[in-house]
Tab-separated table of C-alpha atoms in Angstrom:
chain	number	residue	atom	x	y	z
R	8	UNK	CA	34.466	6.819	16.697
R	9	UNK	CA	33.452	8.037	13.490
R	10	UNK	CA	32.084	5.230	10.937
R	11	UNK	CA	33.329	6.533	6.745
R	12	UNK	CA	30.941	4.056	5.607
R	13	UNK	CA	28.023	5.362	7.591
R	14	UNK	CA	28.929	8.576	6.792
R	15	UNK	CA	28.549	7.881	3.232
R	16	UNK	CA	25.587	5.494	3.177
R	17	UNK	CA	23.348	7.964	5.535
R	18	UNK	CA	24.576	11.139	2.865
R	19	UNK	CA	22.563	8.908	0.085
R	20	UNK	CA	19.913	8.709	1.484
R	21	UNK	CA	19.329	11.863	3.659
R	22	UNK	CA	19.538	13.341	-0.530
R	23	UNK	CA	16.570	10.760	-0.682
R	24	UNK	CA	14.819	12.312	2.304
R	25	UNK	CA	15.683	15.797	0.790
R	26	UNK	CA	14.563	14.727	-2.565
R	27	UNK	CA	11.132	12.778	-1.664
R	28	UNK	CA	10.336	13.436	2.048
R	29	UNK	CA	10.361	10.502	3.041
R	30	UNK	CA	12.446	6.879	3.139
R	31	UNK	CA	14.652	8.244	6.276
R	32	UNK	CA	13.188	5.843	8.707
R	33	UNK	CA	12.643	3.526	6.266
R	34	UNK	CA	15.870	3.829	4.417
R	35	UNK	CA	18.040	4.519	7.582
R	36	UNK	CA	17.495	2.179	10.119
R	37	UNK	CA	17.461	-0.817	8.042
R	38	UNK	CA	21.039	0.081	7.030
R	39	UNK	CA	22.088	0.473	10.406
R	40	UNK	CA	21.034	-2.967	11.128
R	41	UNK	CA	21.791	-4.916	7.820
R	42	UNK	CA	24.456	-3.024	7.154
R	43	UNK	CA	26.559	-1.811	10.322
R	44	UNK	CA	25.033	-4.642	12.598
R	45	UNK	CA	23.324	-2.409	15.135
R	46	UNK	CA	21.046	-3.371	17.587
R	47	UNK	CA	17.487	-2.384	17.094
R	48	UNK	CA	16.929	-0.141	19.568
R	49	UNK	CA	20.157	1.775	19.146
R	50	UNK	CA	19.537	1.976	15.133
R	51	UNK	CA	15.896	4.023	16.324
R	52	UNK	CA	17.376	5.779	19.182
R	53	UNK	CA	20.542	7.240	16.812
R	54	UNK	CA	18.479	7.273	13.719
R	55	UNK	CA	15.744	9.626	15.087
R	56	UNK	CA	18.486	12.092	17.021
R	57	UNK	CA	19.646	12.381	13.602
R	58	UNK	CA	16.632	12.981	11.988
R	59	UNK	CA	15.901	15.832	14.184
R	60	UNK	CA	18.843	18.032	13.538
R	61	UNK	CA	18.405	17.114	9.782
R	62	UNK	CA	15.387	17.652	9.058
R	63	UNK	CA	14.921	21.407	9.534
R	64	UNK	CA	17.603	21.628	6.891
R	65	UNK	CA	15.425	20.578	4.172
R	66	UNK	CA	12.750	22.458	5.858
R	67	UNK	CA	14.290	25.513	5.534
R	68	UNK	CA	14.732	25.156	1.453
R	69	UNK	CA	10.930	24.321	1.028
R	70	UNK	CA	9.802	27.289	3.452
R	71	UNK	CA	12.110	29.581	1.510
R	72	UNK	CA	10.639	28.218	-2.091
R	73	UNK	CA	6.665	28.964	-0.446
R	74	UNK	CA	5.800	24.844	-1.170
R	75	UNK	CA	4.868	23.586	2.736
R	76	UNK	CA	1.077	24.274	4.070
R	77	UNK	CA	1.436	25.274	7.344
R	78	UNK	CA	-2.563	24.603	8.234
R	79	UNK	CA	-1.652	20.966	7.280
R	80	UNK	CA	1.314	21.377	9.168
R	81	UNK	CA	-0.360	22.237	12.438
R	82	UNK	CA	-3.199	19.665	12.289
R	83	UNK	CA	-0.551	16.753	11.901
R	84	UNK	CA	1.580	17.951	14.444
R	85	UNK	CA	-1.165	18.235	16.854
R	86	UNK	CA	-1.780	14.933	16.669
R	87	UNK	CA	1.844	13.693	15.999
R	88	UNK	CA	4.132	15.007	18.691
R	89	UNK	CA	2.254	13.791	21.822
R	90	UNK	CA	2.061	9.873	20.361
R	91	UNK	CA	4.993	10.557	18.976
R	92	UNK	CA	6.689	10.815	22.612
R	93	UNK	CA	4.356	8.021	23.930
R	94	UNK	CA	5.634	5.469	20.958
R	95	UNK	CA	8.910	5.572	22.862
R	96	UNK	CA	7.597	4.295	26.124
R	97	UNK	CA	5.879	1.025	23.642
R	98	UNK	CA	9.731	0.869	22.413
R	99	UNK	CA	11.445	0.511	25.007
R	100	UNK	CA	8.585	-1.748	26.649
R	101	UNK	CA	8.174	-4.219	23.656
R	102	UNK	CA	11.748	-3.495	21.564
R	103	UNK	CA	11.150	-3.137	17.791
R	104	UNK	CA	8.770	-5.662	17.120
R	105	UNK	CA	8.277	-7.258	13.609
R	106	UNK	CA	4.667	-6.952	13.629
R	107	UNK	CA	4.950	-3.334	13.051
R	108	UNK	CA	7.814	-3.240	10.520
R	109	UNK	CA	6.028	-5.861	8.087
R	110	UNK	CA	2.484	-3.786	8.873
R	111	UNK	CA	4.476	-0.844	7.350
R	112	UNK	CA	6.310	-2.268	4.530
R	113	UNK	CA	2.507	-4.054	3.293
R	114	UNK	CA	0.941	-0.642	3.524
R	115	UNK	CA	4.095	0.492	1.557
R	116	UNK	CA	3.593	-1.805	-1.181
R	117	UNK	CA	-0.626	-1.251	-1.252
R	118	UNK	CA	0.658	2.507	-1.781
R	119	UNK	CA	2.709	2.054	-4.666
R	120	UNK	CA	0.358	0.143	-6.417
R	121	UNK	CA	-2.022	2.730	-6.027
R	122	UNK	CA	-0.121	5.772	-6.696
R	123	UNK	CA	0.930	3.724	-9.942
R	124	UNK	CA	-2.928	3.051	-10.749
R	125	UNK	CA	-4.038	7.273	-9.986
R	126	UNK	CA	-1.072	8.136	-12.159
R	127	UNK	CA	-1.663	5.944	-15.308
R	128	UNK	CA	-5.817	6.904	-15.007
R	129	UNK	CA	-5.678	9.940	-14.067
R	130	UNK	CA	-2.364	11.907	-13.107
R	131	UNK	CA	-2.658	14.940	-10.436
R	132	UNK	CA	-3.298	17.995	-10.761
R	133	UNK	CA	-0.459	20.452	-10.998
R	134	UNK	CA	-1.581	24.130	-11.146
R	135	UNK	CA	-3.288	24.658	-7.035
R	136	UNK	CA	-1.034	26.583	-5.143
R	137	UNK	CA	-0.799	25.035	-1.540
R	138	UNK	CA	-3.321	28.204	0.236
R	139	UNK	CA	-6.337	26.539	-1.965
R	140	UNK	CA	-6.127	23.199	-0.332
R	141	UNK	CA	-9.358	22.644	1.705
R	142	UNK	CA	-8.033	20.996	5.032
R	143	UNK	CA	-9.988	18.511	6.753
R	144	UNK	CA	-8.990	18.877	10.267
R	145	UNK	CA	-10.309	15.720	11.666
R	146	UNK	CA	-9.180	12.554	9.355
R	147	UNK	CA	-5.643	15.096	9.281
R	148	UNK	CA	-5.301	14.853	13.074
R	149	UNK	CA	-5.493	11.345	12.726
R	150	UNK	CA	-2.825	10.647	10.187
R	151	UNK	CA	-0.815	12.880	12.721
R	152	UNK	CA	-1.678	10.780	15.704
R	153	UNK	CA	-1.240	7.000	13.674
R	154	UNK	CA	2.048	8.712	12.217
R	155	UNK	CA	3.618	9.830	15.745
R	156	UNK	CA	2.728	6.517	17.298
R	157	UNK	CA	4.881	4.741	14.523
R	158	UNK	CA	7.917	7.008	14.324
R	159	UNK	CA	7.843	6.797	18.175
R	160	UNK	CA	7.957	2.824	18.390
R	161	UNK	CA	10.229	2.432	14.962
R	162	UNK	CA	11.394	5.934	13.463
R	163	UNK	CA	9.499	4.879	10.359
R	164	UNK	CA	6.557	7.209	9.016
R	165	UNK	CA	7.446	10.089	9.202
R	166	UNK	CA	7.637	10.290	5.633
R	167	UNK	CA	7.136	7.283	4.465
R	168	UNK	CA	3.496	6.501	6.029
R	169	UNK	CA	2.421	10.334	6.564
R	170	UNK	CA	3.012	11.092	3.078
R	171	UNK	CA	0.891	8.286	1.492
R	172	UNK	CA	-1.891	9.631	3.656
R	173	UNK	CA	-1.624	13.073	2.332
R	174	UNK	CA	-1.306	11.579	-1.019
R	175	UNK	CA	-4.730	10.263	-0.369
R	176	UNK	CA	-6.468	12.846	1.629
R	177	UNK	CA	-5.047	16.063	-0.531
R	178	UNK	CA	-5.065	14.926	-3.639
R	179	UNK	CA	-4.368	18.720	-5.440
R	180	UNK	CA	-1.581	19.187	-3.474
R	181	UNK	CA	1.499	19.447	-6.049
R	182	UNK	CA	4.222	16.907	-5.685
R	183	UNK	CA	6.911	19.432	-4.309
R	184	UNK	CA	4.246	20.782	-2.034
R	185	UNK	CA	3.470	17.644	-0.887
R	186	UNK	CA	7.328	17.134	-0.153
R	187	UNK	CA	7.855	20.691	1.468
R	188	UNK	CA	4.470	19.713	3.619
R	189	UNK	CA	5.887	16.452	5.063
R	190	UNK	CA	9.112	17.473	5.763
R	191	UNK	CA	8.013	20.556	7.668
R	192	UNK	CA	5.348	18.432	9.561
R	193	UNK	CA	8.382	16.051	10.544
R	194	UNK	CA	10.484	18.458	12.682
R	195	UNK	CA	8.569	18.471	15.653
R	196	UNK	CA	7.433	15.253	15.274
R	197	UNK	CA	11.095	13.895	15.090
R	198	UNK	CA	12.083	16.293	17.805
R	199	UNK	CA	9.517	14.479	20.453
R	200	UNK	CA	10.211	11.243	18.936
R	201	UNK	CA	14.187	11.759	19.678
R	202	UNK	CA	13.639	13.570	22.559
R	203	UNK	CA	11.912	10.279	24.072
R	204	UNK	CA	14.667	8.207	22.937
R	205	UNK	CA	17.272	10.697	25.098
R	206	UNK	CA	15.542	10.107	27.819
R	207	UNK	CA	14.049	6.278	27.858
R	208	UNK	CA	15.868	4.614	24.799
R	209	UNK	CA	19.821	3.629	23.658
R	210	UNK	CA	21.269	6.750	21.908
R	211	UNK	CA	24.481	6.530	21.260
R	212	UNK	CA	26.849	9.442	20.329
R	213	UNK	CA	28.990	8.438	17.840
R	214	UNK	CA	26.685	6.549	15.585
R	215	UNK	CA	24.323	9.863	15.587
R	216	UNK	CA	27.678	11.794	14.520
R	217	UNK	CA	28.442	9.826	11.551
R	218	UNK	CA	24.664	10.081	10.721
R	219	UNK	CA	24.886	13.935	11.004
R	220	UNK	CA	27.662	14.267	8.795
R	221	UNK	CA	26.673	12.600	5.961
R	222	UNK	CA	22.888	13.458	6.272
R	223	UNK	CA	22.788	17.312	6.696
R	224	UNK	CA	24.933	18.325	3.557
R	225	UNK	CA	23.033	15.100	1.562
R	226	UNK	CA	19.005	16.487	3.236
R	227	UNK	CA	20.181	20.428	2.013
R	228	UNK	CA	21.297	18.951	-1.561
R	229	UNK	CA	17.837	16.482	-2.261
R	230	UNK	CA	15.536	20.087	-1.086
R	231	UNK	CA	17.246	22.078	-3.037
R	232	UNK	CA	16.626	19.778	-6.293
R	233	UNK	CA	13.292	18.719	-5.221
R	234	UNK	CA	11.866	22.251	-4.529
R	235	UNK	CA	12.612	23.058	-8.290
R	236	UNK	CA	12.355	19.756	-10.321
R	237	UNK	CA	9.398	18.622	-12.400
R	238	UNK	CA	6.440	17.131	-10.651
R	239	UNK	CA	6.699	14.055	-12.515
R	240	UNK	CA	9.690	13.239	-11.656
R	241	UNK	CA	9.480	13.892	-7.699
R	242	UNK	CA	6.258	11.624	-8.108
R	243	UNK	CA	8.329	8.967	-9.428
R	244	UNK	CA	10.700	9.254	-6.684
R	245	UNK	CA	8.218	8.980	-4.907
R	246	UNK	CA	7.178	5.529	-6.295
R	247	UNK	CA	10.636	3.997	-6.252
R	248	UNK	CA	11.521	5.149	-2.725
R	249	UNK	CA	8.379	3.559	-1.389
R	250	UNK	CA	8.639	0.417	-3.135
R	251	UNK	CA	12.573	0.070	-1.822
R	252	UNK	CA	11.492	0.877	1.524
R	253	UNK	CA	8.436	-2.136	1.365
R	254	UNK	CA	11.017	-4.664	0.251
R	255	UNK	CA	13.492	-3.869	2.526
R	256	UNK	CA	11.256	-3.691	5.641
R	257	UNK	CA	9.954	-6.994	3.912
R	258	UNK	CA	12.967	-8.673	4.575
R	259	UNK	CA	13.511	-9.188	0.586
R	260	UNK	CA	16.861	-10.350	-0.391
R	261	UNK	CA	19.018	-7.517	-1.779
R	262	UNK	CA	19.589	-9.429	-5.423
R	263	UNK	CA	15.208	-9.150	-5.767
R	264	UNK	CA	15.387	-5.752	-4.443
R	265	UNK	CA	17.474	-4.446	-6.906
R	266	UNK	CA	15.491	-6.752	-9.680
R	267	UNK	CA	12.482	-4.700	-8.307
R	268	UNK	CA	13.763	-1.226	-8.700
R	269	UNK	CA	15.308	-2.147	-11.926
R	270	UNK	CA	11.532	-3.251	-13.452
R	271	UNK	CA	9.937	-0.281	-11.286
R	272	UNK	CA	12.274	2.380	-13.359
R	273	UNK	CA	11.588	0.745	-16.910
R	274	UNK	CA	8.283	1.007	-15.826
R	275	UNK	CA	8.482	4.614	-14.800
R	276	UNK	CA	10.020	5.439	-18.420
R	277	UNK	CA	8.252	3.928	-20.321
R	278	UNK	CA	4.651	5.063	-18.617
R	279	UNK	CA	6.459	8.654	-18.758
R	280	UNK	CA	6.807	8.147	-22.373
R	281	UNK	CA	3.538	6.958	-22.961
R	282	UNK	CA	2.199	10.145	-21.173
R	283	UNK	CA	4.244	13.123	-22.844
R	284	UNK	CA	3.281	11.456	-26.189
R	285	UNK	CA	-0.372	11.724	-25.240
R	286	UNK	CA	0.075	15.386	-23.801
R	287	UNK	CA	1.457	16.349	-26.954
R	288	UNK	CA	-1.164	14.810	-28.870
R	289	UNK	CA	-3.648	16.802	-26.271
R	290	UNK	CA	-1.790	20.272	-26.588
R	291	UNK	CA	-1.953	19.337	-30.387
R	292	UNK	CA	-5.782	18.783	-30.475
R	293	UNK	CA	-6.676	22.013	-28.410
R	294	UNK	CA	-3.970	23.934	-30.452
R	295	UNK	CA	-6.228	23.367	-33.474
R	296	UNK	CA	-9.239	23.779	-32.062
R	297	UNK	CA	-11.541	26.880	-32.030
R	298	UNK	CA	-10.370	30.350	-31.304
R	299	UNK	CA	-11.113	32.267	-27.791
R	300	UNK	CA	-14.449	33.689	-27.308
R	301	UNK	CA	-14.729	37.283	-28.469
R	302	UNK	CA	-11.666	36.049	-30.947
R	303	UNK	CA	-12.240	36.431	-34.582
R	304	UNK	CA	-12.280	33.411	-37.274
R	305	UNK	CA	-9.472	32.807	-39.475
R	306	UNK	CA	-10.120	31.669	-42.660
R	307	UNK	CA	-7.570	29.820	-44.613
R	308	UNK	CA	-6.875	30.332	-48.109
């Protein structure tokens, strides 16, 4: 039977997942079981079944706009799709099991904090096009491997957890890049995740229908903005999505979730603020300084 209200509340956030790359696992499941009252297992089993018919539409926008690294893309899904397929056999041995759920939403929170502290220092760099990354085949199998294992046993990391490691291990990778990446990396991974639950865990049809018809027109609309909008913003997105998913898989109450998010934006503003007042002031400086070499002096009158 088809569920309106999971049909709109999985079209929210599959924009998320188009938007950011991540928070569908995260985002998803603990809907389905706040939310709609379904049983762990079933929440995973649907959730990921959804995922992998969604997730190549978002896919497809980033491969079309040239901002996914297919070297990265191999390297995680080497080590992704075979733990990926062996997480299920953990699920349906062990069910869902809180350890793992508040393991994630702590290593959420630890990544927030220091995406916030790299941006406000630092920032990334925005002009590398994704063929000058260096990849590092060896820690990237192993984000691959760690990620599969954890989308396996609780559909959450694809995005959430395998992004934060890229953030850390790729540092020059561009925010939409970084998004494209993911999201590519994710289709196979989902695919043996969900193909697992088919055969060992408790799909159910008509859940994974209403989660396919509000996710696959939301996934297409969140690529299509995130393949063209600003860096900064996406890396904000980023931020927010992240911190909503560490709460929620934190068991937080919905009235200090919201307080959260609410602080986390007025944050976000006013550190964006802060920083396009001190780029101008940059542009400013190097817009008065000295002339090209080989350029002539002006003298003013």
């Amino acid at each position: 039977m088809i569920d309106l209200p999971l049909i709109a509340g999985s079209f929210v956030v599959a924009i998320v997942v188009g938007l950011t790359g991540m928070g569908g696992g995260a985002l998803m499941t603990p809907m389905m079981m706040l939310f709609f009252n379904v049983p762990p297992l079933a929440a995973v089993s649907s959730d990921l079944v959804a995922s992998a018919v969604m997730k190549p539409v978002g896919s497809f926008v980033h491969l079309r706009h040239g901002t996914v690294n297919l070297r990265l893309v191999g390297w995680l899904c080497a080590g992704s799709v075979p733990t990926a397929f062996c997480g299920v056999f953990l699920a349906r041995a062990f069910a869902v099991t809180d350890a793992v759920k508040y393991a994630l939403g702590v290593a959420l929170l630890l990544a927030v904090a220091g995406m916030a502290l790299k941006s406000w220092f630092a920032g990334r760099g925005g002009t590398s096009s994704p063929h000058e990354i260096v990849v590092r085949p060896m820690p990237t199998l192993l984000v691959g491997m760690v990620g599969g294992l954890v989308v396996g046993v609780s559909s959450v990391g694809s995005g959430s957890l395998i992004i934060v490691a890229l953030l850390v291990l790729y540092p020059a990778l561009k925010a939409n890049q970084l998004v494209g990446t993911d999201l590519v990396q994710a289709v196979p991974l989902v695919a043996a995740a969900a193909l697992g639950h088919l055969l060992f865990g408790d799909f159910q049809l008509d859940l994974t229908v209403s989660l396919l018809i509000g996710s696959i027109p939301g996934v297409y609309l969140g690529a299509r903005i995130s393949s063209r909008a600003p860096g900064g913003l996406i890396r904000a997105m980023l931020a927010i999505v992240l911190l909503a998913s560490a709460l929620k898989l934190l068991d937080a109450g919905n009235t200090f979730t919201v307080c959260a998010l609410v602080v986390a934006v007025a944050v976000t503003v006013a550190g964006w603020r802060l920083r396009r007042r001190a780029d101008a002031r940059r542009a400013a400086a190097e817009a008065d300084g000295a002339p090209a070499a080989g350029q002539p002096h002006e003298v003013s009158p």
